Amino acid sequence: MTAQDDRAAEVAVLALGLSPRGLDEVMALGVDADLFALPAHRALWLAMAEDRARGWGPDRASILGRWDAQGGTWPPFGGLSDVAAVIAAIEVASVARGRAADYVEALAERRARGAIRAALQDALAAADDGEDSLGLMARARVAVEAGAVRRRGAEYPDLRGLVDQDFARRLAVMDGAAPDTVLTTGLRSLDAVAQIRPGHYVVVAGRPGAGKTHLLLTLARGISAGAGRPVLFVSVEMSDAALAYRAASSEPVAGDARWDVEAARASAWDRWAEPHVLVDSRSSTLSAVLSSIRVAVQRHGICAAVVDYLQLVRGPRLGGHDNREQVVAHMSRELCLAGKGLGVAMIAAAQLNRESEKRADGRPRLADLRESGAIEQDADLVLGIWREAMANPKTTTPDLAEIGVLKQRHGPTGRVQVYYRPGRGYFANLERREP
């Protein structure tokens, strides 16, 4: 990468920072002042970050206003015209928001190269001073390690310390000194078998009409209420209006009279009370979905993100010979890594193929995940929805649904039963059926 490319990456990150959404995204990607080589760019980034911490959306006016606020001095700028010139160059930069992660990666790469270069220069100086080969080899190892640390931003933790931290967390939870990190769903039978934690990748699988969206809404509401933090619901399948209609139609309504509808409205207002389930129905590409999740983490402190559903997300072109299975595998992996990196539970719906319909019992299996076996590999938890009523309309238990824990990386598998009446309510505990 040339010095011109480095400068362009810095300008791109700062250009994104001129909008609150863009700034939230690059901050969620771990940008800090040390990533900027140019003093003017570093000063502007610190100003943007400070404005955002105060709840402001940084723009030309707020940044230029710092000159007067600081008494007409702002190192490294020599005058107000210098500040204006740098901002003007940033404002006209050609930036693709979907490439935010690429710009930040370029800055991290440059920082790693700088650390390696400095360590190697020390080694060369030591060679000129006559240091022996063993000493020079040790300095070379230091150079490599310096680059790795600068890329990661920290030294490697040791497993002993990590294990001790986890036991300390468990003891704090037992003593009531800290909340548990398990995200409960409100479905007690499911919570007794499956555990969802921050960073987990959860796949909700089912055939069309099985109730995937309703289960996602149920999980989003339950997790949000249990954790006391918002959840982001990314609806690739439906618009805001369509999702609202689906959710409103699922509220229990006693009758068709006006007061019945008003009562249902009041019930829904309480059901979806704070902490809110935030909705994004505009993101349809993988880069847009990931961008939306990063912004929600930085801006709203979400504890989980829900994507409805995986196969509808438009993935990138991976080359001339990529096929749909490769694209879905790539998207699944990126969602998995994003949840892990951001520390939020990532919950995505996925379609099942028709193989389950050919079996006598019709229950889903891991092998039925459509278009990619990589989903099975990536997921920490796979939930499969099965309803006897889909295959047998004359069943005596039309309101019964089964959620199969098809895979759980950190726990057992099994099946649990919940209440679900399609179009007339959400998934619920069996002992609390809705009318």
PDB file of C-alpha atoms in Angstrom, residues 272-385:
ATOM      1  CA  TRP A 272     -43.383  -3.953  22.848  1.00  0.00           C
ATOM      2  CA  ALA A 273     -42.407  -1.553  25.640  1.00  0.00           C
ATOM      3  CA  GLU A 274     -38.838  -0.519  26.320  1.00  0.00           C
ATOM      4  CA  PRO A 275     -36.214  -1.760  25.881  1.00  0.00           C
ATOM      5  CA  HIS A 276     -37.347  -1.594  22.305  1.00  0.00           C
ATOM      6  CA  VAL A 277     -37.038  -4.022  19.450  1.00  0.00           C
ATOM      7  CA  LEU A 278     -35.526  -1.771  16.777  1.00  0.00           C
ATOM      8  CA  VAL A 279     -36.428  -2.465  13.144  1.00  0.00           C
ATOM      9  CA  ASP A 280     -34.332  -2.111   9.999  1.00  0.00           C
ATOM     10  CA  SER A 281     -36.201  -3.120   6.846  1.00  0.00           C
ATOM     11  CA  ARG A 282     -34.017  -1.150   4.414  1.00  0.00           C
ATOM     12  CA  SER A 283     -30.828  -3.208   4.529  1.00  0.00           C
ATOM     13  CA  SER A 284     -30.792  -5.996   1.970  1.00  0.00           C
ATOM     14  CA  THR A 285     -27.108  -6.544   1.138  1.00  0.00           C
ATOM     15  CA  LEU A 286     -24.633  -8.233   3.455  1.00  0.00           C
ATOM     16  CA  SER A 287     -22.546  -5.067   3.814  1.00  0.00           C
ATOM     17  CA  ALA A 288     -25.644  -3.002   4.652  1.00  0.00           C
ATOM     18  CA  VAL A 289     -26.856  -5.546   7.222  1.00  0.00           C
ATOM     19  CA  LEU A 290     -23.454  -5.639   8.940  1.00  0.00           C
ATOM     20  CA  SER A 291     -23.249  -1.851   8.832  1.00  0.00           C
ATOM     21  CA  SER A 292     -26.690  -1.565  10.439  1.00  0.00           C
ATOM     22  CA  ILE A 293     -25.722  -3.958  13.223  1.00  0.00           C
ATOM     23  CA  ARG A 294     -22.477  -2.094  13.965  1.00  0.00           C
ATOM     24  CA  VAL A 295     -24.329   1.214  14.151  1.00  0.00           C
ATOM     25  CA  ALA A 296     -26.980  -0.277  16.462  1.00  0.00           C
ATOM     26  CA  VAL A 297     -24.256  -1.627  18.765  1.00  0.00           C
ATOM     27  CA  GLN A 298     -22.513   1.730  18.977  1.00  0.00           C
ATOM     28  CA  ARG A 299     -25.628   3.907  19.111  1.00  0.00           C
ATOM     29  CA  HIS A 300     -28.142   1.806  21.062  1.00  0.00           C
ATOM     30  CA  GLY A 301     -26.071  -0.819  22.874  1.00  0.00           C
ATOM     31  CA  ILE A 302     -28.074  -3.748  21.481  1.00  0.00           C
ATOM     32  CA  CYS A 303     -27.550  -7.176  23.032  1.00  0.00           C
ATOM     33  CA  ALA A 304     -28.707  -9.181  19.989  1.00  0.00           C
ATOM     34  CA  ALA A 305     -29.341  -8.799  16.271  1.00  0.00           C
ATOM     35  CA  VAL A 306     -31.979 -10.782  14.369  1.00  0.00           C
ATOM     36  CA  VAL A 307     -31.834 -11.297  10.591  1.00  0.00           C
ATOM     37  CA  ASP A 308     -34.965 -12.476   8.752  1.00  0.00           C
ATOM     38  CA  TYR A 309     -33.781 -14.280   6.772  1.00  0.00           C
ATOM     39  CA  LEU A 310     -30.328 -15.443   5.666  1.00  0.00           C
ATOM     40  CA  GLN A 311     -31.043 -16.693   2.156  1.00  0.00           C
ATOM     41  CA  LEU A 312     -32.734 -13.413   1.178  1.00  0.00           C
ATOM     42  CA  VAL A 313     -29.660 -11.324   1.982  1.00  0.00           C
ATOM     43  CA  ARG A 314     -27.827 -10.271  -1.184  1.00  0.00           C
ATOM     44  CA  GLY A 315     -24.246 -11.406  -0.863  1.00  0.00           C
ATOM     45  CA  PRO A 316     -21.136 -10.140  -2.651  1.00  0.00           C
ATOM     46  CA  ARG A 317     -19.700 -11.609  -5.808  1.00  0.00           C
ATOM     47  CA  LEU A 318     -16.855 -13.866  -4.762  1.00  0.00           C
ATOM     48  CA  GLY A 319     -15.362 -14.409  -8.201  1.00  0.00           C
ATOM     49  CA  GLY A 320     -16.241 -15.739 -11.593  1.00  0.00           C
ATOM     50  CA  HIS A 321     -16.987 -19.280 -10.415  1.00  0.00           C
ATOM     51  CA  ASP A 322     -18.863 -18.636  -7.181  1.00  0.00           C
ATOM     52  CA  ASN A 323     -22.199 -20.356  -6.717  1.00  0.00           C
ATOM     53  CA  ARG A 324     -25.111 -19.786  -4.402  1.00  0.00           C
ATOM     54  CA  GLU A 325     -23.821 -22.251  -1.826  1.00  0.00           C
ATOM     55  CA  GLN A 326     -20.501 -20.409  -1.597  1.00  0.00           C
ATOM     56  CA  VAL A 327     -22.254 -17.058  -1.267  1.00  0.00           C
ATOM     57  CA  VAL A 328     -24.551 -18.298   1.523  1.00  0.00           C
ATOM     58  CA  ALA A 329     -21.573 -19.891   3.282  1.00  0.00           C
ATOM     59  CA  HIS A 330     -19.712 -16.576   3.083  1.00  0.00           C
ATOM     60  CA  MET A 331     -22.669 -14.622   4.463  1.00  0.00           C
ATOM     61  CA  SER A 332     -23.182 -17.094   7.293  1.00  0.00           C
ATOM     62  CA  ARG A 333     -19.537 -16.865   8.271  1.00  0.00           C
ATOM     63  CA  GLU A 334     -19.541 -13.062   8.176  1.00  0.00           C
ATOM     64  CA  LEU A 335     -22.626 -12.875  10.413  1.00  0.00           C
ATOM     65  CA  CYS A 336     -21.040 -15.363  12.800  1.00  0.00           C
ATOM     66  CA  LEU A 337     -17.789 -13.376  13.003  1.00  0.00           C
ATOM     67  CA  ALA A 338     -19.637 -10.053  13.347  1.00  0.00           C
ATOM     68  CA  GLY A 339     -21.598 -11.303  16.348  1.00  0.00           C
ATOM     69  CA  LYS A 340     -18.448 -12.629  17.957  1.00  0.00           C
ATOM     70  CA  GLY A 341     -16.500  -9.430  17.290  1.00  0.00           C
ATOM     71  CA  LEU A 342     -19.250  -7.084  18.474  1.00  0.00           C
ATOM     72  CA  GLY A 343     -20.224  -9.190  21.476  1.00  0.00           C
ATOM     73  CA  VAL A 344     -23.888  -9.565  20.503  1.00  0.00           C
ATOM     74  CA  ALA A 345     -25.985 -12.655  19.903  1.00  0.00           C
ATOM     75  CA  MET A 346     -26.560 -13.060  16.161  1.00  0.00           C
ATOM     76  CA  ILE A 347     -29.850 -14.803  15.367  1.00  0.00           C
ATOM     77  CA  ALA A 348     -30.687 -15.598  11.740  1.00  0.00           C
ATOM     78  CA  ALA A 349     -33.574 -17.446  10.159  1.00  0.00           C
ATOM     79  CA  ALA A 350     -32.769 -19.993   7.450  1.00  0.00           C
ATOM     80  CA  GLN A 351     -34.910 -21.965   5.050  1.00  0.00           C
ATOM     81  CA  LEU A 352     -34.995 -25.737   5.079  1.00  0.00           C
ATOM     82  CA  ASN A 353     -35.086 -27.746   1.860  1.00  0.00           C
ATOM     83  CA  ARG A 354     -37.901 -30.153   1.015  1.00  0.00           C
ATOM     84  CA  GLU A 355     -36.168 -33.262   2.325  1.00  0.00           C
ATOM     85  CA  SER A 356     -37.941 -32.987   5.667  1.00  0.00           C
ATOM     86  CA  GLU A 357     -41.313 -33.253   3.912  1.00  0.00           C
ATOM     87  CA  LYS A 358     -40.323 -36.613   2.434  1.00  0.00           C
ATOM     88  CA  ARG A 359     -39.799 -38.233   5.832  1.00  0.00           C
ATOM     89  CA  ALA A 360     -42.573 -39.888   7.780  1.00  0.00           C
ATOM     90  CA  ASP A 361     -42.380 -37.602  10.812  1.00  0.00           C
ATOM     91  CA  GLY A 362     -41.395 -34.459   8.864  1.00  0.00           C
ATOM     92  CA  ARG A 363     -39.172 -33.183  11.648  1.00  0.00           C
ATOM     93  CA  PRO A 364     -36.236 -31.031  10.505  1.00  0.00           C
ATOM     94  CA  ARG A 365     -32.642 -32.188  10.629  1.00  0.00           C
ATOM     95  CA  LEU A 366     -29.354 -30.350  10.298  1.00  0.00           C
ATOM     96  CA  ALA A 367     -28.845 -31.817   6.835  1.00  0.00           C
ATOM     97  CA  ASP A 368     -32.032 -30.048   5.686  1.00  0.00           C
ATOM     98  CA  LEU A 369     -30.484 -26.573   5.919  1.00  0.00           C
ATOM     99  CA  ARG A 370     -30.888 -25.131   2.469  1.00  0.00           C
ATOM    100  CA  GLU A 371     -28.019 -24.185   0.155  1.00  0.00           C
ATOM    101  CA  SER A 372     -25.104 -24.499   2.540  1.00  0.00           C
ATOM    102  CA  GLY A 373     -23.702 -26.966   5.043  1.00  0.00           C
ATOM    103  CA  ALA A 374     -21.547 -24.097   6.309  1.00  0.00           C
ATOM    104  CA  ILE A 375     -24.525 -22.764   8.281  1.00  0.00           C
ATOM    105  CA  GLU A 376     -24.464 -25.948  10.360  1.00  0.00           C
ATOM    106  CA  GLN A 377     -20.727 -25.573  10.957  1.00  0.00           C
ATOM    107  CA  ASP A 378     -20.856 -21.885  11.900  1.00  0.00           C
ATOM    108  CA  ALA A 379     -23.836 -22.009  14.254  1.00  0.00           C
ATOM    109  CA  ASP A 380     -23.470 -22.369  18.007  1.00  0.00           C
ATOM    110  CA  LEU A 381     -27.161 -23.219  18.226  1.00  0.00           C
ATOM    111  CA  VAL A 382     -29.621 -24.465  15.577  1.00  0.00           C
ATOM    112  CA  LEU A 383     -33.347 -24.443  16.330  1.00  0.00           C
ATOM    113  CA  GLY A 384     -35.743 -26.273  14.009  1.00  0.00           C
ATOM    114  CA  ILE A 385     -39.482 -25.530  13.989  1.00  0.00           C
TER     115      ILE A 385
END
